C-alpha cells in the first residue's frame, strides 16, 4: 500500500534529517539528498503532523530546524492563500486569457521551451526530466522557473501552469506562490535569478554533454524582469471550520478528496460512516486543467489507496466515482445511500475548493448537510501565515517548542 511505502521511506530518511541542512541544495543522482516524500505529503497519505512529531522525538527542534522549516513551508503557503483566495482565481483567469490572446509566435516559443527544445541545454534537461518523471528537485524548479521568467521573458502564469500539469506533487498554493516568488511578486522587489555558477556548484550533471545555449545563464547576463501585479492582495478573514467531530446519530457518509487522504488519523478517526466515497473527473483533469496522463494516473492511484484504507478503517462500503460532473455524482451517491449528512475535511483553496459553493447548494436542495472539518494543526499554522515566512516561522517555532516539551 502507498501509505506503508511512505512510512517505510520516511523511516529510512529520518536519520538523515540532521545532515539534510548541509546537503539539501545539492541535486544528487536519484535525489538521495532529499526525502522524495512530497507526493505522499501533498495528498496526506503521510501527514506533516507525523513527520514533525517523529522529528522532534528523534532529533529535537534545534538540530532539525532547517528540515522542520521546509516541512512547514507547505502549510505556510496554504495558510497565506486561504486568506487570499483571489490570487488562485486570478492565476487561473490569467492562464486562460494568455492562452487565448498571446501572439502565436509567443505560444510556439513557449511550447518549444516546455518540450525541452529551448536551445539552452541544461534547462532542456530539466524540462524533459519533469515531463518524464513528474518530479524535480526544488533547486531545479527554481532555476527553470527563473529561466522561463527572467531569461525567456515568458509570462510566469504559463510556466506555473506547466509545472501544475506535470508535477505529481503539484499543490495549488505551493506551486502558484513559489512561481510568484521567483517572479518578484510574492516578496515585492525580490526576484530569484538563475545563475550558471549555482548550477555548476549544486548540479554539475545538468551541464554534462551538450553545452549549447548555457552561456545565456551566465551570472553577469541574467537580470530581473519587472512584472506588474494583477492580483488583489487584500486579506480576508481566515475561514473557520470545526476541529472536532460532533456526535451524530444520522446516516453519515464520508467524502474523501485529494487535499487530505488520511481520515483514519485525526478528528475523523472515530467517525462511523455508513459508506465512503471519492470522485475523480478525468475529463476535468484533462480538459480544464490539462493535466498530463502521468499526473492523472498518479492522482487516481492516490485516491484509490485512500479509499481502500478508509473502507478498511471504518469497515464500510466504498465507492470510487468517475464522473464528468463531480457535484452531480456526489449528490447522487448521497441520495442513493439515504444520507442525512456528508462529512469531509475542508478542501484548501484550489480545484476542489472551487466546487464547494455549488456542492453546498445542491446538497442542501436534497436535504443533505455538508459538514467540513479542519485539522487543529492546520488551524494553528494557518493563523500564523498572515505575513512573510519568517514571522510565521517565529510563531511556528514557539509552537513546536511547546509540542516538544509536552
Tab-separated table of C-alpha atoms in Angstrom:
chain	number	residue	atom	x	y	z
A	1	UNK	CA	0.000	0.000	0.000
A	2	UNK	CA	1.084	3.553	-0.718
A	3	UNK	CA	0.888	4.720	2.892
A	4	UNK	CA	3.024	1.845	4.122
A	5	UNK	CA	5.586	2.563	1.429
A	6	UNK	CA	5.648	6.233	2.513
A	7	UNK	CA	6.091	5.222	6.163
A	8	UNK	CA	8.951	2.901	5.230
A	9	UNK	CA	10.619	5.612	3.151
A	10	UNK	CA	10.240	8.092	5.987
A	11	UNK	CA	11.791	5.654	8.467
A	12	UNK	CA	14.792	5.298	6.150
A	13	UNK	CA	15.160	9.066	5.716
A	14	UNK	CA	14.594	10.063	9.355
A	15	UNK	CA	18.274	9.571	10.361
A	16	UNK	CA	19.272	11.926	7.503
A	17	UNK	CA	17.210	14.826	8.827
A	18	UNK	CA	20.129	16.486	10.628
A	19	UNK	CA	22.695	16.326	7.751
A	20	UNK	CA	19.878	17.378	5.381
A	21	UNK	CA	20.700	21.016	6.197
A	22	UNK	CA	24.142	20.745	4.609
A	23	UNK	CA	23.272	18.682	1.526
A	24	UNK	CA	19.693	19.599	0.603
A	25	UNK	CA	20.667	22.077	-2.131
A	26	UNK	CA	22.842	19.571	-3.991
A	27	UNK	CA	20.877	17.848	-6.754
A	28	UNK	CA	22.315	14.343	-6.406
A	29	UNK	CA	21.537	11.323	-8.637
A	30	UNK	CA	18.260	9.655	-7.570
A	31	UNK	CA	17.703	12.737	-5.364
A	32	UNK	CA	19.211	10.955	-2.374
A	33	UNK	CA	19.774	14.242	-0.500
A	34	UNK	CA	16.043	14.873	-0.120
A	35	UNK	CA	13.215	12.730	1.206
A	36	UNK	CA	11.189	12.303	-2.025
A	37	UNK	CA	8.079	12.244	0.223
A	38	UNK	CA	6.445	15.285	-1.359
A	39	UNK	CA	3.732	13.329	-3.196
A	40	UNK	CA	2.712	11.490	-0.025
A	41	UNK	CA	2.717	14.738	1.962
A	42	UNK	CA	0.762	16.580	-0.742
A	43	UNK	CA	-2.097	14.075	-0.572
A	44	UNK	CA	-1.635	13.345	3.123
A	45	UNK	CA	-1.084	9.654	2.858
A	46	UNK	CA	1.711	10.712	5.218
A	47	UNK	CA	0.862	13.621	7.491
A	48	UNK	CA	3.040	16.626	8.291
A	49	UNK	CA	1.983	16.038	11.902
A	50	UNK	CA	3.556	12.584	11.848
A	51	UNK	CA	6.768	13.871	10.308
A	52	UNK	CA	7.039	16.750	12.767
A	53	UNK	CA	6.401	14.569	15.804
A	54	UNK	CA	8.843	11.880	14.700
A	55	UNK	CA	11.480	14.533	14.005
A	56	UNK	CA	11.055	16.215	17.379
A	57	UNK	CA	11.169	12.861	19.166
A	58	UNK	CA	14.275	11.597	17.367
A	59	UNK	CA	16.316	14.778	16.879
A	60	UNK	CA	14.771	17.698	18.705
A	61	UNK	CA	13.978	21.121	17.280
A	62	UNK	CA	17.430	22.701	17.403
A	63	UNK	CA	19.247	20.001	15.404
A	64	UNK	CA	16.466	19.586	12.848
A	65	UNK	CA	15.263	23.167	12.495
A	66	UNK	CA	16.035	23.561	8.777
A	67	UNK	CA	14.226	20.320	7.957
A	68	UNK	CA	11.212	21.375	10.029
A	69	UNK	CA	11.178	24.754	8.285
A	70	UNK	CA	10.982	23.018	4.921
A	71	UNK	CA	8.156	20.762	6.145
A	72	UNK	CA	6.248	23.834	7.340
A	73	UNK	CA	6.660	25.859	4.128
A	74	UNK	CA	3.747	23.948	2.566
A	75	UNK	CA	1.452	24.900	5.422
A	76	UNK	CA	2.638	28.494	5.273
A	77	UNK	CA	1.768	28.732	1.579
A	78	UNK	CA	-1.633	27.129	2.190
A	79	UNK	CA	-2.447	29.487	5.049
A	80	UNK	CA	-1.334	32.520	3.048
A	81	UNK	CA	-3.593	31.514	0.148
A	82	UNK	CA	-6.547	30.695	2.424
A	83	UNK	CA	-6.562	34.390	3.338
A	84	UNK	CA	-6.136	35.497	-0.281
A	85	UNK	CA	-8.121	33.008	-2.428
A	86	UNK	CA	-8.426	35.598	-5.189
A	87	UNK	CA	-4.740	35.053	-6.018
A	88	UNK	CA	-5.556	31.488	-7.109
A	89	UNK	CA	-8.623	32.680	-9.041
A	90	UNK	CA	-6.622	35.388	-10.791
A	91	UNK	CA	-3.879	32.941	-11.769
A	92	UNK	CA	-6.409	30.588	-13.360
A	93	UNK	CA	-8.056	33.515	-15.188
A	94	UNK	CA	-4.701	34.727	-16.488
A	95	UNK	CA	-3.775	31.262	-17.770
A	96	UNK	CA	-6.963	31.171	-19.849
A	97	UNK	CA	-6.509	34.743	-21.081
A	98	UNK	CA	-2.872	34.289	-22.066
A	99	UNK	CA	-3.597	31.100	-23.994
A	100	UNK	CA	-6.314	32.923	-25.927
A	101	UNK	CA	-4.613	36.276	-26.533
A	102	UNK	CA	-0.848	35.829	-26.801
A	103	UNK	CA	0.606	36.034	-30.338
A	104	UNK	CA	1.037	32.637	-31.971
A	105	UNK	CA	4.793	33.212	-32.219
A	106	UNK	CA	4.999	33.567	-28.424
A	107	UNK	CA	2.862	30.492	-27.844
A	108	UNK	CA	5.023	28.480	-30.247
A	109	UNK	CA	8.157	29.545	-28.377
A	110	UNK	CA	6.534	28.646	-25.052
A	111	UNK	CA	5.667	25.210	-26.393
A	112	UNK	CA	9.244	24.654	-27.557
A	113	UNK	CA	10.615	25.602	-24.140
A	114	UNK	CA	8.294	23.296	-22.185
A	115	UNK	CA	9.037	20.484	-24.636
A	116	UNK	CA	12.740	20.685	-23.788
A	117	UNK	CA	13.658	22.370	-27.063
A	118	UNK	CA	14.614	25.854	-25.899
A	119	UNK	CA	18.191	25.596	-27.118
A	120	UNK	CA	19.573	26.031	-23.584
A	121	UNK	CA	20.877	22.537	-22.925
A	122	UNK	CA	20.737	22.362	-19.119
A	123	UNK	CA	17.242	23.876	-18.971
A	124	UNK	CA	16.047	21.437	-21.620
A	125	UNK	CA	17.309	18.550	-19.472
A	126	UNK	CA	15.234	19.846	-16.574
A	127	UNK	CA	12.094	20.247	-18.701
A	128	UNK	CA	12.419	16.710	-20.051
A	129	UNK	CA	13.064	15.331	-16.562
A	130	UNK	CA	9.829	16.902	-15.352
A	131	UNK	CA	7.814	15.513	-18.259
A	132	UNK	CA	9.325	12.043	-17.940
A	133	UNK	CA	9.314	11.630	-14.141
A	134	UNK	CA	6.758	14.089	-12.775
A	135	UNK	CA	9.335	15.285	-10.259
A	136	UNK	CA	12.073	17.903	-9.879
A	137	UNK	CA	14.375	18.836	-7.024
A	138	UNK	CA	13.315	22.180	-5.547
A	139	UNK	CA	16.512	23.870	-6.753
A	140	UNK	CA	15.831	22.693	-10.311
A	141	UNK	CA	12.283	24.035	-10.058
A	142	UNK	CA	13.596	27.455	-9.066
A	143	UNK	CA	16.260	27.522	-11.771
A	144	UNK	CA	13.833	26.553	-14.507
A	145	UNK	CA	11.161	28.988	-13.309
A	146	UNK	CA	13.723	31.800	-13.281
A	147	UNK	CA	14.909	30.820	-16.749
A	148	UNK	CA	11.334	30.921	-18.041
A	149	UNK	CA	10.589	34.325	-16.484
A	150	UNK	CA	13.849	36.265	-16.439
A	151	UNK	CA	15.735	34.794	-19.406
A	152	UNK	CA	12.982	33.832	-21.842
A	153	UNK	CA	10.705	36.671	-20.654
A	154	UNK	CA	7.653	34.429	-20.682
A	155	UNK	CA	4.537	35.015	-18.535
A	156	UNK	CA	5.058	33.371	-15.151
A	157	UNK	CA	1.458	32.181	-15.159
A	158	UNK	CA	2.029	29.826	-18.109
A	159	UNK	CA	5.215	28.452	-16.555
A	160	UNK	CA	3.339	27.754	-13.328
A	161	UNK	CA	0.688	26.021	-15.411
A	162	UNK	CA	3.331	23.763	-16.988
A	163	UNK	CA	4.513	22.689	-13.536
A	164	UNK	CA	0.946	22.249	-12.268
A	165	UNK	CA	0.142	19.973	-15.197
A	166	UNK	CA	3.150	17.690	-14.732
A	167	UNK	CA	4.378	17.681	-11.127
A	168	UNK	CA	2.960	14.678	-9.283
A	169	UNK	CA	3.175	16.649	-6.031
A	170	UNK	CA	1.654	19.804	-7.548
A	171	UNK	CA	-0.099	21.796	-4.835
A	172	UNK	CA	-2.222	24.850	-5.727
A	173	UNK	CA	-0.721	27.045	-3.017
A	174	UNK	CA	2.920	25.929	-3.130
A	175	UNK	CA	3.092	25.966	-6.921
A	176	UNK	CA	1.319	29.270	-7.515
A	177	UNK	CA	3.049	31.184	-4.741
A	178	UNK	CA	6.517	29.760	-5.415
A	179	UNK	CA	6.260	30.950	-9.020
A	180	UNK	CA	5.103	34.350	-7.790
A	181	UNK	CA	8.149	34.458	-5.521
A	182	UNK	CA	10.564	33.704	-8.371
A	183	UNK	CA	8.813	36.384	-10.434
A	184	UNK	CA	9.328	39.013	-7.717
A	185	UNK	CA	5.652	39.338	-6.814
A	186	UNK	CA	5.378	37.373	-3.594
A	187	UNK	CA	8.069	39.408	-1.845
A	188	UNK	CA	7.879	42.776	-3.573
A	189	UNK	CA	11.096	43.711	-5.338
A	190	UNK	CA	12.845	40.406	-4.641
A	191	UNK	CA	13.159	38.140	-7.657
A	192	UNK	CA	15.031	34.846	-7.831
A	193	UNK	CA	17.648	34.814	-10.583
A	194	UNK	CA	19.103	31.654	-12.087
A	195	UNK	CA	22.910	31.638	-12.080
A	196	UNK	CA	25.124	29.332	-14.093
A	197	UNK	CA	27.620	29.277	-11.203
A	198	UNK	CA	24.895	27.968	-8.901
A	199	UNK	CA	24.107	25.097	-11.269
A	200	UNK	CA	27.833	24.330	-11.625
A	201	UNK	CA	28.126	24.106	-7.845
A	202	UNK	CA	24.942	22.210	-7.000
A	203	UNK	CA	24.020	20.199	-10.117
A	204	UNK	CA	27.012	19.758	-12.439
A	205	UNK	CA	25.390	16.731	-14.072
A	206	UNK	CA	22.911	19.083	-15.760
A	207	UNK	CA	25.893	20.626	-17.552
A	208	UNK	CA	27.430	17.441	-18.935
A	209	UNK	CA	27.191	16.618	-22.644
A	210	UNK	CA	25.835	19.408	-24.820
A	211	UNK	CA	26.529	22.969	-23.668
A	212	UNK	CA	24.556	24.754	-26.353
A	213	UNK	CA	22.915	27.911	-25.016
A	214	UNK	CA	24.096	27.529	-21.409
A	215	UNK	CA	26.037	30.781	-21.680
A	216	UNK	CA	22.668	32.587	-21.634
A	217	UNK	CA	22.621	31.778	-17.894
A	218	UNK	CA	25.953	33.421	-17.079
A	219	UNK	CA	25.776	35.295	-13.800
A	220	UNK	CA	26.539	38.703	-15.303
A	221	UNK	CA	23.877	38.338	-18.014
A	222	UNK	CA	20.657	37.354	-16.216
A	223	UNK	CA	18.630	40.292	-14.921
A	224	UNK	CA	15.186	40.551	-13.377
A	225	UNK	CA	12.067	41.357	-15.350
A	226	UNK	CA	9.766	43.910	-13.768
A	227	UNK	CA	6.319	42.289	-13.557
A	228	UNK	CA	3.047	44.069	-12.917
A	229	UNK	CA	0.901	42.714	-10.086
A	230	UNK	CA	-2.510	41.722	-11.464
A	231	UNK	CA	-3.969	40.134	-8.322
A	232	UNK	CA	-5.763	41.871	-5.478
A	233	UNK	CA	-3.747	41.005	-2.332
A	234	UNK	CA	-6.373	42.125	0.166
A	235	UNK	CA	-6.635	39.626	3.017
A	236	UNK	CA	-9.911	38.060	4.059
A	237	UNK	CA	-10.616	36.609	7.486
A	238	UNK	CA	-9.263	33.081	7.747
A	239	UNK	CA	-12.250	30.738	7.187
A	240	UNK	CA	-13.253	28.937	10.371
A	241	UNK	CA	-14.134	25.249	10.499
A	242	UNK	CA	-14.780	22.940	13.441
A	243	UNK	CA	-11.735	20.911	14.503
A	244	UNK	CA	-13.642	18.163	16.309
A	245	UNK	CA	-16.438	15.924	15.117
A	246	UNK	CA	-19.773	16.431	16.840
A	247	UNK	CA	-21.762	13.353	17.929
A	248	UNK	CA	-24.317	12.247	15.392
A	249	UNK	CA	-26.954	9.579	15.052
A	250	UNK	CA	-27.952	10.357	11.468
A	251	UNK	CA	-26.776	8.396	8.447
A	252	UNK	CA	-23.393	9.862	7.663
A	253	UNK	CA	-21.167	9.320	4.668
A	254	UNK	CA	-17.510	10.257	4.298
A	255	UNK	CA	-16.311	12.152	1.241
A	256	UNK	CA	-12.586	11.809	0.530
A	257	UNK	CA	-10.794	14.231	-1.777
A	258	UNK	CA	-7.139	14.720	-2.791
A	259	UNK	CA	-6.439	17.535	-0.308
A	260	UNK	CA	-6.461	15.044	2.581
A	261	UNK	CA	-6.475	11.284	2.089
A	262	UNK	CA	-5.635	10.395	5.700
A	263	UNK	CA	-9.004	10.314	7.510
A	264	UNK	CA	-8.046	7.398	9.757
A	265	UNK	CA	-5.670	9.692	11.668
A	266	UNK	CA	-7.042	12.800	13.378
A	267	UNK	CA	-10.520	14.186	14.014
A	268	UNK	CA	-12.309	11.814	11.625
A	269	UNK	CA	-10.761	8.663	13.061
A	270	UNK	CA	-13.783	7.962	15.308
A	271	UNK	CA	-16.388	8.663	12.626
A	272	UNK	CA	-18.814	5.805	11.963
A	273	UNK	CA	-19.882	6.364	8.366
A	274	UNK	CA	-22.240	4.032	6.593
A	275	UNK	CA	-20.238	4.496	3.373
A	276	UNK	CA	-17.240	6.332	1.976
A	277	UNK	CA	-16.600	7.770	-1.469
A	278	UNK	CA	-14.168	9.736	-3.570
A	279	UNK	CA	-14.662	11.179	-7.016
A	280	UNK	CA	-12.251	11.896	-9.832
A	281	UNK	CA	-13.272	13.608	-13.030
A	282	UNK	CA	-10.761	12.650	-15.679
A	283	UNK	CA	-12.474	14.974	-18.121
A	284	UNK	CA	-11.984	17.999	-15.839
A	285	UNK	CA	-8.381	16.980	-15.149
A	286	UNK	CA	-7.738	16.584	-18.863
A	287	UNK	CA	-9.843	19.333	-20.438
A	288	UNK	CA	-9.934	22.086	-17.806
A	289	UNK	CA	-6.550	21.730	-16.099
A	290	UNK	CA	-4.838	19.888	-18.979
A	291	UNK	CA	-3.037	17.575	-16.561
A	292	UNK	CA	-0.618	15.058	-18.020
A	293	UNK	CA	-1.709	11.427	-18.211
A	294	UNK	CA	1.018	10.560	-15.720
A	295	UNK	CA	-0.350	13.123	-13.264
A	296	UNK	CA	-3.953	11.938	-13.693
A	297	UNK	CA	-2.945	8.295	-13.242
A	298	UNK	CA	-0.983	9.186	-10.100
A	299	UNK	CA	-3.930	11.144	-8.721
A	300	UNK	CA	-6.224	8.201	-9.409
A	301	UNK	CA	-3.831	5.820	-7.637
A	302	UNK	CA	-3.594	8.055	-4.558
A	303	UNK	CA	-7.378	8.384	-4.329
A	304	UNK	CA	-7.973	4.645	-4.632
A	305	UNK	CA	-5.367	3.986	-1.955
A	306	UNK	CA	-7.110	6.434	0.371
A	307	UNK	CA	-10.456	4.794	-0.305
A	308	UNK	CA	-9.065	1.328	0.403
A	309	UNK	CA	-7.578	2.423	3.742
A	310	UNK	CA	-10.730	4.315	4.743
A	311	UNK	CA	-13.057	1.407	3.929
A	312	UNK	CA	-10.873	-0.932	5.997
A	313	UNK	CA	-10.650	1.505	8.911
A	314	UNK	CA	-14.377	2.243	9.036
A	315	UNK	CA	-15.495	-1.240	7.947
A	316	UNK	CA	-17.955	0.179	5.445
A	317	UNK	CA	-18.592	0.056	1.690
A	318	UNK	CA	-16.581	2.279	-0.618
A	319	UNK	CA	-17.428	3.886	-3.941
A	320	UNK	CA	-14.908	5.214	-6.434
A	321	UNK	CA	-16.891	7.666	-8.543
A	322	UNK	CA	-15.722	8.591	-12.019
A	323	UNK	CA	-17.846	11.394	-13.410
A	324	UNK	CA	-17.853	14.327	-15.773
A	325	UNK	CA	-19.686	16.324	-13.094
A	326	UNK	CA	-18.351	15.566	-9.575
A	327	UNK	CA	-21.049	17.606	-7.823
A	328	UNK	CA	-23.803	15.696	-9.574
A	329	UNK	CA	-22.086	12.369	-8.800
A	330	UNK	CA	-21.614	13.173	-5.101
A	331	UNK	CA	-25.250	14.228	-4.723
A	332	UNK	CA	-26.427	11.042	-6.452
A	333	UNK	CA	-24.223	8.984	-4.096
A	334	UNK	CA	-25.713	10.752	-1.063
A	335	UNK	CA	-29.268	10.114	-2.269
A	336	UNK	CA	-28.610	6.506	-3.181
A	337	UNK	CA	-27.232	5.803	0.302
A	338	UNK	CA	-30.028	7.791	2.000
A	339	UNK	CA	-27.550	10.020	3.804
A	340	UNK	CA	-28.527	12.885	6.063
A	341	UNK	CA	-25.000	14.238	6.352
A	342	UNK	CA	-21.774	14.128	4.355
A	343	UNK	CA	-18.554	14.640	6.307
A	344	UNK	CA	-15.229	15.736	4.779
A	345	UNK	CA	-12.075	17.640	5.515
A	346	UNK	CA	-12.420	21.222	4.319
A	347	UNK	CA	-10.668	21.482	0.928
A	348	UNK	CA	-7.918	24.079	0.633
A	349	UNK	CA	-8.041	26.857	-1.943
A	350	UNK	CA	-7.707	25.130	-5.302
A	351	UNK	CA	-9.743	22.923	-7.672
A	352	UNK	CA	-11.747	21.024	-5.016
A	353	UNK	CA	-12.474	24.213	-3.082
A	354	UNK	CA	-13.762	25.857	-6.267
A	355	UNK	CA	-16.673	23.449	-6.477
A	356	UNK	CA	-17.780	23.908	-2.839
A	357	UNK	CA	-20.391	26.682	-3.367
A	358	UNK	CA	-22.321	24.597	-5.885
A	359	UNK	CA	-21.875	21.397	-3.865
A	360	UNK	CA	-23.273	23.050	-0.719
A	361	UNK	CA	-26.252	24.406	-2.656
A	362	UNK	CA	-27.109	21.117	-4.346
A	363	UNK	CA	-26.584	19.064	-1.180
A	364	UNK	CA	-28.952	21.411	0.659
A	365	UNK	CA	-31.503	21.007	-2.147
A	366	UNK	CA	-31.674	17.257	-1.460
A	367	UNK	CA	-31.689	17.849	2.333
A	368	UNK	CA	-28.178	16.578	2.951
A	369	UNK	CA	-25.956	18.504	5.327
A	370	UNK	CA	-22.336	19.042	4.233
A	371	UNK	CA	-20.045	19.245	7.277
A	372	UNK	CA	-16.421	20.270	6.765
A	373	UNK	CA	-13.691	19.896	9.395
A	374	UNK	CA	-10.136	21.199	9.617
A	375	UNK	CA	-7.222	19.634	11.435
A	376	UNK	CA	-6.274	21.590	14.573
A	377	UNK	CA	-2.637	21.716	13.417
A	378	UNK	CA	-3.689	23.362	10.147
A	379	UNK	CA	-5.847	25.850	12.016
A	380	UNK	CA	-2.876	26.815	14.193
A	381	UNK	CA	-0.349	27.068	11.348
A	382	UNK	CA	-2.693	28.974	9.048
A	383	UNK	CA	-3.344	31.588	11.729
A	384	UNK	CA	0.388	32.398	11.707
A	385	UNK	CA	0.588	32.837	7.916
A	386	UNK	CA	-0.738	36.372	7.565
A	387	UNK	CA	2.608	37.936	6.605
A	388	UNK	CA	6.043	36.688	5.480
A	389	UNK	CA	7.553	33.291	6.160
A	390	UNK	CA	9.995	34.332	8.856
A	391	UNK	CA	7.386	35.971	11.131
A	392	UNK	CA	5.364	32.798	10.505
A	393	UNK	CA	8.341	30.640	11.472
A	394	UNK	CA	8.976	32.555	14.706
A	395	UNK	CA	5.453	31.720	15.842
A	396	UNK	CA	5.623	28.193	14.481
A	397	UNK	CA	8.947	27.574	16.192
A	398	UNK	CA	7.457	28.624	19.521
A	399	UNK	CA	4.547	26.257	18.883
A	400	UNK	CA	6.860	23.355	18.045
A	401	UNK	CA	8.888	24.071	21.169
A	402	UNK	CA	5.720	23.630	23.205
A	403	UNK	CA	4.985	20.367	21.413
A	404	UNK	CA	8.486	19.126	22.153
A	405	UNK	CA	8.206	19.882	25.857
A	406	UNK	CA	4.706	18.478	26.285
